[in-house]
mmCIF file of N, CA and C in Angstrom:
data_model
loop_
_atom_site.group_PDB
_atom_site.id
_atom_site.type_symbol
_atom_site.label_atom_id
_atom_site.label_comp_id
_atom_site.label_asym_id
_atom_site.label_seq_id
_atom_site.Cartn_x
_atom_site.Cartn_y
_atom_site.Cartn_z
ATOM 1 N N MET A 1 -47.563 -60.860 59.308
ATOM 2 C CA MET A 1 -46.213 -61.353 59.518
ATOM 3 C C MET A 1 -45.819 -62.306 58.388
ATOM 4 N N ILE A 2 -44.649 -62.110 57.887
ATOM 5 C CA ILE A 2 -44.118 -62.984 56.835
ATOM 6 C C ILE A 2 -43.981 -64.409 57.353
ATOM 7 N N ALA A 3 -43.683 -64.526 58.632
ATOM 8 C CA ALA A 3 -43.466 -65.848 59.235
ATOM 9 C C ALA A 3 -44.680 -66.754 59.081
ATOM 10 N N LYS A 4 -45.873 -66.194 59.135
ATOM 11 C CA LYS A 4 -47.081 -67.024 59.004
ATOM 12 C C LYS A 4 -47.119 -67.722 57.648
ATOM 13 N N ASP A 5 -46.718 -67.012 56.593
ATOM 14 C CA ASP A 5 -46.668 -67.623 55.257
ATOM 15 C C ASP A 5 -45.622 -68.729 55.202
ATOM 16 N N LYS A 6 -44.474 -68.483 55.825
ATOM 17 C CA LYS A 6 -43.410 -69.502 55.836
ATOM 18 C C LYS A 6 -43.852 -70.734 56.615
ATOM 19 N N ILE A 7 -44.566 -70.528 57.715
ATOM 20 C CA ILE A 7 -45.061 -71.662 58.503
ATOM 21 C C ILE A 7 -46.039 -72.480 57.673
ATOM 22 N N SER A 8 -46.951 -71.806 56.984
ATOM 23 C CA SER A 8 -47.927 -72.516 56.142
ATOM 24 C C SER A 8 -47.234 -73.305 55.045
ATOM 25 N N SER A 9 -46.251 -72.690 54.423
ATOM 26 C CA SER A 9 -45.507 -73.360 53.358
ATOM 27 C C SER A 9 -44.753 -74.574 53.897
ATOM 28 N N LEU A 10 -44.131 -74.425 55.054
ATOM 29 C CA LEU A 10 -43.396 -75.537 55.659
ATOM 30 C C LEU A 10 -44.341 -76.660 56.057
ATOM 31 N N ARG A 11 -45.491 -76.298 56.620
ATOM 32 C CA ARG A 11 -46.469 -77.321 57.012
ATOM 33 C C ARG A 11 -46.928 -78.118 55.791
ATOM 34 N N GLU A 12 -47.180 -77.423 54.686
ATOM 35 C CA GLU A 12 -47.591 -78.099 53.451
ATOM 36 C C GLU A 12 -46.490 -79.050 52.975
ATOM 37 N N GLU A 13 -45.268 -78.584 53.039
ATOM 38 C CA GLU A 13 -44.127 -79.412 52.642
ATOM 39 C C GLU A 13 -44.022 -80.655 53.537
ATOM 40 N N LEU A 14 -44.223 -80.470 54.836
ATOM 41 C CA LEU A 14 -44.171 -81.600 55.776
ATOM 42 C C LEU A 14 -45.283 -82.603 55.498
ATOM 43 N N ASN A 15 -46.471 -82.097 55.226
ATOM 44 C CA ASN A 15 -47.615 -82.978 54.977
ATOM 45 C C ASN A 15 -47.488 -83.730 53.653
ATOM 46 N N ASN A 16 -46.772 -83.161 52.702
ATOM 47 C CA ASN A 16 -46.600 -83.812 51.401
ATOM 48 C C ASN A 16 -45.469 -84.841 51.381
ATOM 49 N N LEU A 17 -44.675 -84.862 52.429
ATOM 50 C CA LEU A 17 -43.565 -85.810 52.489
ATOM 51 C C LEU A 17 -44.090 -87.190 52.872
ATOM 52 N N SER A 18 -43.800 -88.162 52.044
ATOM 53 C CA SER A 18 -44.244 -89.528 52.299
ATOM 54 C C SER A 18 -43.363 -90.159 53.370
ATOM 55 N N GLU A 19 -43.987 -90.539 54.482
ATOM 56 C CA GLU A 19 -43.236 -91.136 55.586
ATOM 57 C C GLU A 19 -42.806 -92.563 55.285
ATOM 58 N N THR A 20 -43.412 -93.181 54.287
ATOM 59 C CA THR A 20 -43.057 -94.569 53.975
ATOM 60 C C THR A 20 -41.634 -94.683 53.433
ATOM 61 N N ASN A 21 -41.110 -93.606 52.872
ATOM 62 C CA ASN A 21 -39.749 -93.620 52.338
ATOM 63 C C ASN A 21 -38.698 -93.257 53.385
ATOM 64 N N LEU A 22 -39.145 -92.996 54.619
ATOM 65 C CA LEU A 22 -38.225 -92.575 55.667
ATOM 66 C C LEU A 22 -37.963 -93.705 56.655
ATOM 67 N N SER A 23 -36.794 -93.669 57.262
ATOM 68 C CA SER A 23 -36.479 -94.641 58.312
ATOM 69 C C SER A 23 -37.307 -94.311 59.555
ATOM 70 N N ILE A 24 -37.313 -95.215 60.513
ATOM 71 C CA ILE A 24 -38.058 -94.977 61.754
ATOM 72 C C ILE A 24 -37.508 -93.744 62.465
ATOM 73 N N ALA A 25 -36.191 -93.595 62.493
ATOM 74 C CA ALA A 25 -35.580 -92.422 63.128
ATOM 75 C C ALA A 25 -36.000 -91.134 62.415
ATOM 76 N N GLU A 26 -35.996 -91.155 61.085
ATOM 77 C CA GLU A 26 -36.409 -89.974 60.317
ATOM 78 C C GLU A 26 -37.882 -89.657 60.553
ATOM 79 N N GLN A 27 -38.705 -90.691 60.676
ATOM 80 C CA GLN A 27 -40.124 -90.478 60.967
ATOM 81 C C GLN A 27 -40.291 -89.806 62.328
ATOM 82 N N GLY A 28 -39.479 -90.220 63.304
ATOM 83 C CA GLY A 28 -39.531 -89.604 64.630
ATOM 84 C C GLY A 28 -39.132 -88.144 64.584
ATOM 85 N N ILE A 29 -38.098 -87.847 63.832
ATOM 86 C CA ILE A 29 -37.648 -86.460 63.686
ATOM 87 C C ILE A 29 -38.718 -85.631 62.988
ATOM 88 N N LEU A 30 -39.308 -86.195 61.952
ATOM 89 C CA LEU A 30 -40.369 -85.504 61.224
ATOM 90 C C LEU A 30 -41.549 -85.203 62.145
ATOM 91 N N GLN A 31 -41.923 -86.163 62.971
ATOM 92 C CA GLN A 31 -43.025 -85.964 63.917
ATOM 93 C C GLN A 31 -42.690 -84.847 64.904
ATOM 94 N N PHE A 32 -41.460 -84.842 65.402
ATOM 95 C CA PHE A 32 -41.018 -83.790 66.321
ATOM 96 C C PHE A 32 -41.120 -82.423 65.651
ATOM 97 N N ILE A 33 -40.637 -82.326 64.418
ATOM 98 C CA ILE A 33 -40.677 -81.053 63.696
ATOM 99 C C ILE A 33 -42.120 -80.598 63.498
ATOM 100 N N LYS A 34 -43.008 -81.511 63.132
ATOM 101 C CA LYS A 34 -44.422 -81.157 62.945
ATOM 102 C C LYS A 34 -45.020 -80.606 64.234
ATOM 103 N N GLU A 35 -44.745 -81.263 65.348
ATOM 104 C CA GLU A 35 -45.276 -80.814 66.639
ATOM 105 C C GLU A 35 -44.745 -79.431 67.000
ATOM 106 N N GLN A 36 -43.463 -79.215 66.756
ATOM 107 C CA GLN A 36 -42.862 -77.929 67.088
ATOM 108 C C GLN A 36 -43.392 -76.813 66.191
ATOM 109 N N ILE A 37 -43.600 -77.107 64.929
ATOM 110 C CA ILE A 37 -44.152 -76.105 64.010
ATOM 111 C C ILE A 37 -45.569 -75.730 64.432
ATOM 112 N N ASP A 38 -46.359 -76.721 64.850
ATOM 113 C CA ASP A 38 -47.710 -76.426 65.337
ATOM 114 C C ASP A 38 -47.653 -75.473 66.524
ATOM 115 N N LYS A 39 -46.753 -75.737 67.454
ATOM 116 C CA LYS A 39 -46.633 -74.895 68.643
ATOM 117 C C LYS A 39 -46.103 -73.512 68.274
ATOM 118 N N GLU A 40 -45.129 -73.458 67.379
ATOM 119 C CA GLU A 40 -44.605 -72.160 66.928
ATOM 120 C C GLU A 40 -45.716 -71.330 66.277
ATOM 121 N N GLU A 41 -46.511 -71.987 65.440
ATOM 122 C CA GLU A 41 -47.600 -71.278 64.769
ATOM 123 C C GLU A 41 -48.589 -70.727 65.790
ATOM 124 N N GLU A 42 -48.902 -71.527 66.787
ATOM 125 C CA GLU A 42 -49.813 -71.082 67.847
ATOM 126 C C GLU A 42 -49.227 -69.879 68.591
ATOM 127 N N LEU A 43 -47.952 -69.943 68.923
ATOM 128 C CA LEU A 43 -47.318 -68.840 69.645
ATOM 129 C C LEU A 43 -47.217 -67.578 68.792
ATOM 130 N N VAL A 44 -46.932 -67.727 67.505
ATOM 131 C CA VAL A 44 -46.882 -66.567 66.607
ATOM 132 C C VAL A 44 -48.262 -65.918 66.527
ATOM 133 N N SER A 45 -49.299 -66.736 66.391
ATOM 134 C CA SER A 45 -50.669 -66.207 66.343
ATOM 135 C C SER A 45 -51.021 -65.510 67.653
ATOM 136 N N ASN A 46 -50.649 -66.127 68.768
ATOM 137 C CA ASN A 46 -50.915 -65.512 70.075
ATOM 138 C C ASN A 46 -50.180 -64.184 70.218
ATOM 139 N N PHE A 47 -48.923 -64.153 69.783
ATOM 140 C CA PHE A 47 -48.138 -62.916 69.850
ATOM 141 C C PHE A 47 -48.790 -61.832 68.997
ATOM 142 N N ASP A 48 -49.164 -62.193 67.788
ATOM 143 C CA ASP A 48 -49.797 -61.252 66.866
ATOM 144 C C ASP A 48 -51.108 -60.718 67.449
ATOM 145 N N LYS A 49 -51.907 -61.629 67.984
ATOM 146 C CA LYS A 49 -53.194 -61.245 68.577
ATOM 147 C C LYS A 49 -52.983 -60.351 69.797
ATOM 148 N N SER A 50 -52.069 -60.734 70.672
ATOM 149 C CA SER A 50 -51.802 -59.940 71.876
ATOM 150 C C SER A 50 -51.325 -58.540 71.510
ATOM 151 N N THR A 51 -50.479 -58.451 70.499
ATOM 152 C CA THR A 51 -49.973 -57.150 70.064
ATOM 153 C C THR A 51 -51.097 -56.296 69.487
ATOM 154 N N SER A 52 -51.938 -56.893 68.651
ATOM 155 C CA SER A 52 -53.031 -56.124 68.040
ATOM 156 C C SER A 52 -54.074 -55.700 69.072
ATOM 157 N N GLU A 53 -54.185 -56.462 70.163
ATOM 158 C CA GLU A 53 -55.125 -56.116 71.239
ATOM 159 C C GLU A 53 -54.471 -55.248 72.312
ATOM 160 N N ASN A 54 -53.248 -54.802 72.053
ATOM 161 C CA ASN A 54 -52.483 -53.983 72.994
ATOM 162 C C ASN A 54 -52.250 -54.671 74.340
ATOM 163 N N ASN A 55 -52.231 -55.982 74.342
ATOM 164 C CA ASN A 55 -51.928 -56.756 75.549
ATOM 165 C C ASN A 55 -50.433 -57.092 75.504
ATOM 166 N N TYR A 56 -49.622 -56.083 75.795
ATOM 167 C CA TYR A 56 -48.184 -56.202 75.597
ATOM 168 C C TYR A 56 -47.521 -57.154 76.587
ATOM 169 N N ASP A 57 -48.071 -57.268 77.796
ATOM 170 C CA ASP A 57 -47.509 -58.226 78.758
ATOM 171 C C ASP A 57 -47.639 -59.651 78.231
ATOM 172 N N LYS A 58 -48.793 -59.973 77.681
ATOM 173 C CA LYS A 58 -49.020 -61.312 77.120
ATOM 174 C C LYS A 58 -48.125 -61.522 75.897
ATOM 175 N N ALA A 59 -47.971 -60.491 75.085
ATOM 176 C CA ALA A 59 -47.118 -60.596 73.893
ATOM 177 C C ALA A 59 -45.675 -60.902 74.285
ATOM 178 N N VAL A 60 -45.179 -60.268 75.339
ATOM 179 C CA VAL A 60 -43.811 -60.537 75.797
ATOM 180 C C VAL A 60 -43.693 -61.976 76.283
ATOM 181 N N SER A 61 -44.706 -62.454 76.983
ATOM 182 C CA SER A 61 -44.714 -63.850 77.446
ATOM 183 C C SER A 61 -44.683 -64.815 76.259
ATOM 184 N N ASP A 62 -45.497 -64.544 75.248
ATOM 185 C CA ASP A 62 -45.498 -65.380 74.036
ATOM 186 C C ASP A 62 -44.125 -65.348 73.363
ATOM 187 N N PHE A 63 -43.521 -64.174 73.356
ATOM 188 C CA PHE A 63 -42.199 -64.020 72.759
ATOM 189 C C PHE A 63 -41.156 -64.888 73.469
ATOM 190 N N PHE A 64 -41.168 -64.869 74.794
ATOM 191 C CA PHE A 64 -40.205 -65.688 75.543
ATOM 192 C C PHE A 64 -40.386 -67.171 75.224
ATOM 193 N N GLN A 65 -41.628 -67.596 75.090
ATOM 194 C CA GLN A 65 -41.887 -68.993 74.733
ATOM 195 C C GLN A 65 -41.385 -69.303 73.319
ATOM 196 N N LEU A 66 -41.551 -68.356 72.406
ATOM 197 C CA LEU A 66 -41.047 -68.538 71.037
ATOM 198 C C LEU A 66 -39.529 -68.712 71.024
ATOM 199 N N ILE A 67 -38.833 -67.904 71.791
ATOM 200 C CA ILE A 67 -37.372 -68.001 71.846
ATOM 201 C C ILE A 67 -36.949 -69.347 72.421
ATOM 202 N N GLN A 68 -37.615 -69.775 73.486
ATOM 203 C CA GLN A 68 -37.274 -71.068 74.090
ATOM 204 C C GLN A 68 -37.488 -72.206 73.099
ATOM 205 N N ARG A 69 -38.600 -72.176 72.406
ATOM 206 C CA ARG A 69 -38.913 -73.233 71.442
ATOM 207 C C ARG A 69 -37.938 -73.189 70.261
ATOM 208 N N THR A 70 -37.580 -72.005 69.825
ATOM 209 C CA THR A 70 -36.617 -71.862 68.736
ATOM 210 C C THR A 70 -35.268 -72.460 69.133
ATOM 211 N N ASN A 71 -34.810 -72.135 70.321
ATOM 212 C CA ASN A 71 -33.531 -72.678 70.785
ATOM 213 C C ASN A 71 -33.602 -74.188 70.967
ATOM 214 N N LEU A 72 -34.754 -74.697 71.377
ATOM 215 C CA LEU A 72 -34.941 -76.145 71.492
ATOM 216 C C LEU A 72 -34.792 -76.804 70.122
ATOM 217 N N MET A 73 -35.416 -76.215 69.107
ATOM 218 C CA MET A 73 -35.325 -76.785 67.760
ATOM 219 C C MET A 73 -33.902 -76.716 67.217
ATOM 220 N N TYR A 74 -33.212 -75.602 67.458
ATOM 221 C CA TYR A 74 -31.812 -75.509 67.033
ATOM 222 C C TYR A 74 -30.985 -76.617 67.677
ATOM 223 N N ALA A 75 -31.140 -76.791 68.972
ATOM 224 C CA ALA A 75 -30.362 -77.815 69.688
ATOM 225 C C ALA A 75 -30.690 -79.208 69.162
ATOM 226 N N TYR A 76 -31.956 -79.464 68.897
ATOM 227 C CA TYR A 76 -32.382 -80.780 68.420
ATOM 228 C C TYR A 76 -31.817 -81.071 67.031
ATOM 229 N N ILE A 77 -31.939 -80.106 66.149
ATOM 230 C CA ILE A 77 -31.494 -80.301 64.768
ATOM 231 C C ILE A 77 -29.982 -80.502 64.690
ATOM 232 N N MET A 78 -29.237 -79.902 65.602
ATOM 233 C CA MET A 78 -27.780 -79.990 65.554
ATOM 234 C C MET A 78 -27.219 -81.234 66.242
ATOM 235 N N GLN A 79 -28.069 -82.109 66.723
ATOM 236 C CA GLN A 79 -27.580 -83.365 67.292
ATOM 237 C C GLN A 79 -26.963 -84.197 66.171
ATOM 238 N N PRO A 80 -25.866 -84.885 66.459
ATOM 239 C CA PRO A 80 -25.211 -85.692 65.418
ATOM 240 C C PRO A 80 -26.143 -86.705 64.748
ATOM 241 N N SER A 81 -27.047 -87.303 65.516
ATOM 242 C CA SER A 81 -27.949 -88.301 64.923
ATOM 243 C C SER A 81 -28.906 -87.667 63.920
ATOM 244 N N VAL A 82 -29.275 -86.420 64.149
ATOM 245 C CA VAL A 82 -30.157 -85.719 63.213
ATOM 246 C C VAL A 82 -29.348 -85.226 62.014
ATOM 247 N N LEU A 83 -28.193 -84.657 62.273
ATOM 248 C CA LEU A 83 -27.353 -84.148 61.183
ATOM 249 C C LEU A 83 -26.963 -85.244 60.201
ATOM 250 N N SER A 84 -26.772 -86.446 60.701
ATOM 251 C CA SER A 84 -26.371 -87.543 59.816
ATOM 252 C C SER A 84 -27.467 -87.905 58.817
ATOM 253 N N MET A 85 -28.702 -87.530 59.109
ATOM 254 C CA MET A 85 -29.814 -87.854 58.217
ATOM 255 C C MET A 85 -30.006 -86.818 57.118
ATOM 256 N N LEU A 86 -29.208 -85.788 57.134
ATOM 257 C CA LEU A 86 -29.387 -84.726 56.145
ATOM 258 C C LEU A 86 -28.895 -85.113 54.762
ATOM 259 N N SER A 87 -28.386 -86.321 54.630
ATOM 260 C CA SER A 87 -27.997 -86.791 53.299
ATOM 261 C C SER A 87 -29.225 -87.101 52.447
ATOM 262 N N ASN A 88 -30.365 -87.338 53.098
ATOM 263 C CA ASN A 88 -31.631 -87.522 52.392
ATOM 264 C C ASN A 88 -32.053 -86.147 51.870
ATOM 265 N N GLU A 89 -32.116 -85.990 50.551
ATOM 266 C CA GLU A 89 -32.363 -84.687 49.932
ATOM 267 C C GLU A 89 -33.667 -84.044 50.405
ATOM 268 N N LYS A 90 -34.744 -84.829 50.454
ATOM 269 C CA LYS A 90 -36.036 -84.272 50.879
ATOM 270 C C LYS A 90 -35.977 -83.836 52.337
ATOM 271 N N PHE A 91 -35.365 -84.670 53.155
ATOM 272 C CA PHE A 91 -35.273 -84.373 54.578
ATOM 273 C C PHE A 91 -34.387 -83.146 54.807
ATOM 274 N N SER A 92 -33.314 -83.053 54.059
ATOM 275 C CA SER A 92 -32.404 -81.923 54.165
ATOM 276 C C SER A 92 -33.114 -80.611 53.834
ATOM 277 N N LYS A 93 -33.932 -80.622 52.788
ATOM 278 C CA LYS A 93 -34.672 -79.417 52.401
ATOM 279 C C LYS A 93 -35.626 -78.987 53.506
ATOM 280 N N ILE A 94 -36.275 -79.945 54.149
ATOM 281 C CA ILE A 94 -37.203 -79.614 55.232
ATOM 282 C C ILE A 94 -36.460 -78.959 56.389
ATOM 283 N N VAL A 95 -35.311 -79.494 56.741
ATOM 284 C CA VAL A 95 -34.534 -78.911 57.839
ATOM 285 C C VAL A 95 -34.074 -77.502 57.471
ATOM 286 N N GLN A 96 -33.626 -77.307 56.242
ATOM 287 C CA GLN A 96 -33.220 -75.969 55.807
ATOM 288 C C GLN A 96 -34.401 -75.004 55.846
ATOM 289 N N ASP A 97 -35.559 -75.458 55.381
ATOM 290 C CA ASP A 97 -36.752 -74.612 55.402
ATOM 291 C C ASP A 97 -37.202 -74.324 56.830
ATOM 292 N N LEU A 98 -37.027 -75.293 57.722
ATOM 293 C CA LEU A 98 -37.352 -75.084 59.132
ATOM 294 C C LEU A 98 -36.463 -73.992 59.720
ATOM 295 N N LEU A 99 -35.177 -74.053 59.442
ATOM 296 C CA LEU A 99 -34.257 -73.027 59.937
ATOM 297 C C LEU A 99 -34.623 -71.649 59.388
ATOM 298 N N ASP A 100 -34.962 -71.577 58.099
ATOM 299 C CA ASP A 100 -35.406 -70.313 57.504
ATOM 300 C C ASP A 100 -36.664 -69.804 58.191
ATOM 301 N N CYS A 101 -37.581 -70.713 58.450
ATOM 302 C CA CYS A 101 -38.864 -70.360 59.052
ATOM 303 C C CYS A 101 -38.679 -69.797 60.462
ATOM 304 N N ILE A 102 -37.908 -70.492 61.294
ATOM 305 C CA ILE A 102 -37.764 -70.005 62.666
ATOM 306 C C ILE A 102 -36.936 -68.719 62.714
ATOM 307 N N SER A 103 -36.029 -68.550 61.775
ATOM 308 C CA SER A 103 -35.293 -67.284 61.695
ATOM 309 C C SER A 103 -36.240 -66.149 61.322
ATOM 310 N N GLN A 104 -37.160 -66.414 60.403
ATOM 311 C CA GLN A 104 -38.135 -65.401 60.000
ATOM 312 C C GLN A 104 -39.062 -65.047 61.158
ATOM 313 N N ILE A 105 -39.459 -66.052 61.939
ATOM 314 C CA ILE A 105 -40.319 -65.805 63.098
ATOM 315 C C ILE A 105 -39.632 -64.833 64.054
ATOM 316 N N ILE A 106 -38.392 -65.129 64.394
ATOM 317 C CA ILE A 106 -37.657 -64.274 65.326
ATOM 318 C C ILE A 106 -37.472 -62.882 64.735
ATOM 319 N N SER A 107 -37.156 -62.807 63.464
ATOM 320 C CA SER A 107 -36.991 -61.519 62.800
ATOM 321 C C SER A 107 -38.277 -60.694 62.866
ATOM 322 N N ASP A 108 -39.411 -61.317 62.559
ATOM 323 C CA ASP A 108 -40.696 -60.613 62.596
ATOM 324 C C ASP A 108 -41.004 -60.086 63.996
ATOM 325 N N VAL A 109 -40.741 -60.905 64.997
ATOM 326 C CA VAL A 109 -41.039 -60.498 66.372
ATOM 327 C C VAL A 109 -40.121 -59.352 66.804
ATOM 328 N N VAL A 110 -38.842 -59.462 66.492
ATOM 329 C CA VAL A 110 -37.902 -58.398 66.859
ATOM 330 C C VAL A 110 -38.282 -57.093 66.153
ATOM 331 N N LEU A 111 -38.685 -57.177 64.890
ATOM 332 C CA LEU A 111 -39.115 -55.966 64.178
ATOM 333 C C LEU A 111 -40.390 -55.386 64.783
ATOM 334 N N THR A 112 -41.279 -56.249 65.246
ATOM 335 C CA THR A 112 -42.485 -55.763 65.930
ATOM 336 C C THR A 112 -42.092 -54.994 67.184
ATOM 337 N N PHE A 113 -41.150 -55.542 67.947
ATOM 338 C CA PHE A 113 -40.656 -54.824 69.125
ATOM 339 C C PHE A 113 -40.039 -53.486 68.720
ATOM 340 N N LYS A 114 -39.216 -53.514 67.690
ATOM 341 C CA LYS A 114 -38.517 -52.304 67.250
ATOM 342 C C LYS A 114 -39.501 -51.189 66.892
ATOM 343 N N HIS A 115 -40.575 -51.556 66.208
ATOM 344 C CA HIS A 115 -41.538 -50.548 65.755
ATOM 345 C C HIS A 115 -42.542 -50.145 66.834
ATOM 346 N N ASN A 116 -42.561 -50.864 67.951
ATOM 347 C CA ASN A 116 -43.520 -50.584 69.022
ATOM 348 C C ASN A 116 -42.834 -50.500 70.382
ATOM 349 N N MET A 117 -41.614 -49.994 70.410
ATOM 350 C CA MET A 117 -40.849 -49.974 71.663
ATOM 351 C C MET A 117 -41.575 -49.204 72.762
ATOM 352 N N LYS A 118 -42.164 -48.091 72.421
ATOM 353 C CA LYS A 118 -42.852 -47.276 73.425
ATOM 354 C C LYS A 118 -44.042 -48.038 74.006
ATOM 355 N N GLN A 119 -44.844 -48.668 73.133
ATOM 356 C CA GLN A 119 -46.015 -49.406 73.595
ATOM 357 C C GLN A 119 -45.622 -50.590 74.483
ATOM 358 N N PHE A 120 -44.519 -51.240 74.160
ATOM 359 C CA PHE A 120 -44.052 -52.376 74.955
ATOM 360 C C PHE A 120 -43.331 -51.917 76.217
ATOM 361 N N GLY A 121 -43.034 -50.628 76.314
ATOM 362 C CA GLY A 121 -42.305 -50.119 77.463
ATOM 363 C C GLY A 121 -40.842 -50.528 77.447
ATOM 364 N N LEU A 122 -40.257 -50.571 76.258
ATOM 365 C CA LEU A 122 -38.875 -51.015 76.114
ATOM 366 C C LEU A 122 -37.937 -49.843 75.853
ATOM 367 N N GLU A 123 -36.753 -49.938 76.417
ATOM 368 C CA GLU A 123 -35.706 -48.966 76.116
ATOM 369 C C GLU A 123 -34.839 -49.447 74.968
ATOM 370 N N SER A 124 -34.578 -50.761 74.943
ATOM 371 C CA SER A 124 -33.745 -51.305 73.869
ATOM 372 C C SER A 124 -34.004 -52.796 73.695
ATOM 373 N N VAL A 125 -33.628 -53.273 72.511
ATOM 374 C CA VAL A 125 -33.706 -54.695 72.177
ATOM 375 C C VAL A 125 -32.346 -55.076 71.598
ATOM 376 N N ASN A 126 -31.713 -56.083 72.186
ATOM 377 C CA ASN A 126 -30.416 -56.563 71.698
ATOM 378 C C ASN A 126 -30.545 -58.022 71.304
ATOM 379 N N VAL A 127 -30.041 -58.346 70.126
ATOM 380 C CA VAL A 127 -30.108 -59.713 69.614
ATOM 381 C C VAL A 127 -28.686 -60.257 69.506
ATOM 382 N N ASN A 128 -28.498 -61.483 70.000
ATOM 383 C CA ASN A 128 -27.206 -62.155 69.908
ATOM 384 C C ASN A 128 -27.439 -63.548 69.344
ATOM 385 N N ILE A 129 -26.787 -63.834 68.232
ATOM 386 C CA ILE A 129 -26.913 -65.145 67.599
ATOM 387 C C ILE A 129 -25.579 -65.865 67.741
ATOM 388 N N THR A 130 -25.630 -67.050 68.323
ATOM 389 C CA THR A 130 -24.438 -67.862 68.535
ATOM 390 C C THR A 130 -24.499 -69.058 67.601
ATOM 391 N N SER A 131 -23.365 -69.396 67.011
ATOM 392 C CA SER A 131 -23.380 -70.510 66.064
ATOM 393 C C SER A 131 -23.021 -71.851 66.689
ATOM 394 N N ASN A 132 -22.250 -71.860 67.776
ATOM 395 C CA ASN A 132 -21.872 -73.144 68.354
ATOM 396 C C ASN A 132 -21.857 -73.071 69.870
ATOM 397 N N PRO A 133 -22.835 -73.608 70.535
ATOM 398 C CA PRO A 133 -24.021 -74.260 69.987
ATOM 399 C C PRO A 133 -24.972 -73.210 69.421
ATOM 400 N N PRO A 134 -25.760 -73.606 68.433
ATOM 401 C CA PRO A 134 -26.662 -72.634 67.812
ATOM 402 C C PRO A 134 -27.745 -72.180 68.789
ATOM 403 N N SER A 135 -27.847 -70.879 68.949
ATOM 404 C CA SER A 135 -28.900 -70.332 69.804
ATOM 405 C C SER A 135 -29.076 -68.851 69.507
ATOM 406 N N ILE A 136 -30.237 -68.372 69.885
ATOM 407 C CA ILE A 136 -30.548 -66.955 69.759
ATOM 408 C C ILE A 136 -30.851 -66.454 71.152
ATOM 409 N N SER A 137 -30.246 -65.335 71.487
ATOM 410 C CA SER A 137 -30.519 -64.738 72.777
ATOM 411 C C SER A 137 -30.905 -63.290 72.538
ATOM 412 N N ILE A 138 -31.982 -62.882 73.169
ATOM 413 C CA ILE A 138 -32.486 -61.527 72.975
ATOM 414 C C ILE A 138 -32.672 -60.888 74.340
ATOM 415 N N SER A 139 -32.119 -59.701 74.490
ATOM 416 C CA SER A 139 -32.241 -58.951 75.736
ATOM 417 C C SER A 139 -33.203 -57.795 75.522
ATOM 418 N N LEU A 140 -34.138 -57.660 76.438
ATOM 419 C CA LEU A 140 -35.082 -56.552 76.398
ATOM 420 C C LEU A 140 -34.814 -55.665 77.607
ATOM 421 N N ALA A 141 -34.518 -54.392 77.387
ATOM 422 C CA ALA A 141 -34.358 -53.444 78.484
ATOM 423 C C ALA A 141 -35.711 -52.769 78.687
ATOM 424 N N ILE A 142 -36.321 -53.060 79.823
ATOM 425 C CA ILE A 142 -37.667 -52.562 80.104
ATOM 426 C C ILE A 142 -37.574 -51.269 80.908
ATOM 427 N N LYS A 143 -38.322 -50.261 80.494
ATOM 428 C CA LYS A 143 -38.330 -48.971 81.180
ATOM 429 C C LYS A 143 -38.928 -49.128 82.571
ATOM 430 N N ASN A 144 -38.368 -48.393 83.509
ATOM 431 C CA ASN A 144 -38.880 -48.346 84.885
ATOM 432 C C ASN A 144 -39.006 -49.716 85.526
ATOM 433 N N ALA A 145 -38.120 -50.624 85.178
ATOM 434 C CA ALA A 145 -38.200 -51.967 85.765
ATOM 435 C C ALA A 145 -37.381 -52.047 87.028
#
C-alpha cells in the first residue's frame, strides 16, 4: 500500500519537528496528530494483514475504524483554533501532509475493495466526500445481507 510509505514519511517529519519552537497549543495538536497517525498505521497494517489472510470480516471492521478515525482527524484539524495555527510554515506543512496521508489511506482501502469485491462479498462501493464539514462517507452494499 502506498499509504504505508506516506505514513512513514509523515512520522519522520513529525519526529524531526522541534517542539521547543512551538506554542503549548501547537505541541498539544502535534501530540494528537502523532497519536492518531500511530493508530492509523496500526489499522492500515491490520487491514492489510486481514486481507492477505482472507479474513474479510476483520478487514471490514478495520476499515470502519479507519473511516471513523479519518473523520475525527478532519473534524479536529478544521477547528478554528487549529486552523489559526497554520500560519506557522512547518506546522502548516505537517497538516497538509496529514491530509494527503489520510486521503491516500482511504484511496488504498477503497481500491482494495474494488479489486476484491467478490472476496469481500460486496455488490458495490460508493464514496462520498463532503467539504463542509469535511468528512468521507463510504457505503458498502453487501451481497445476501
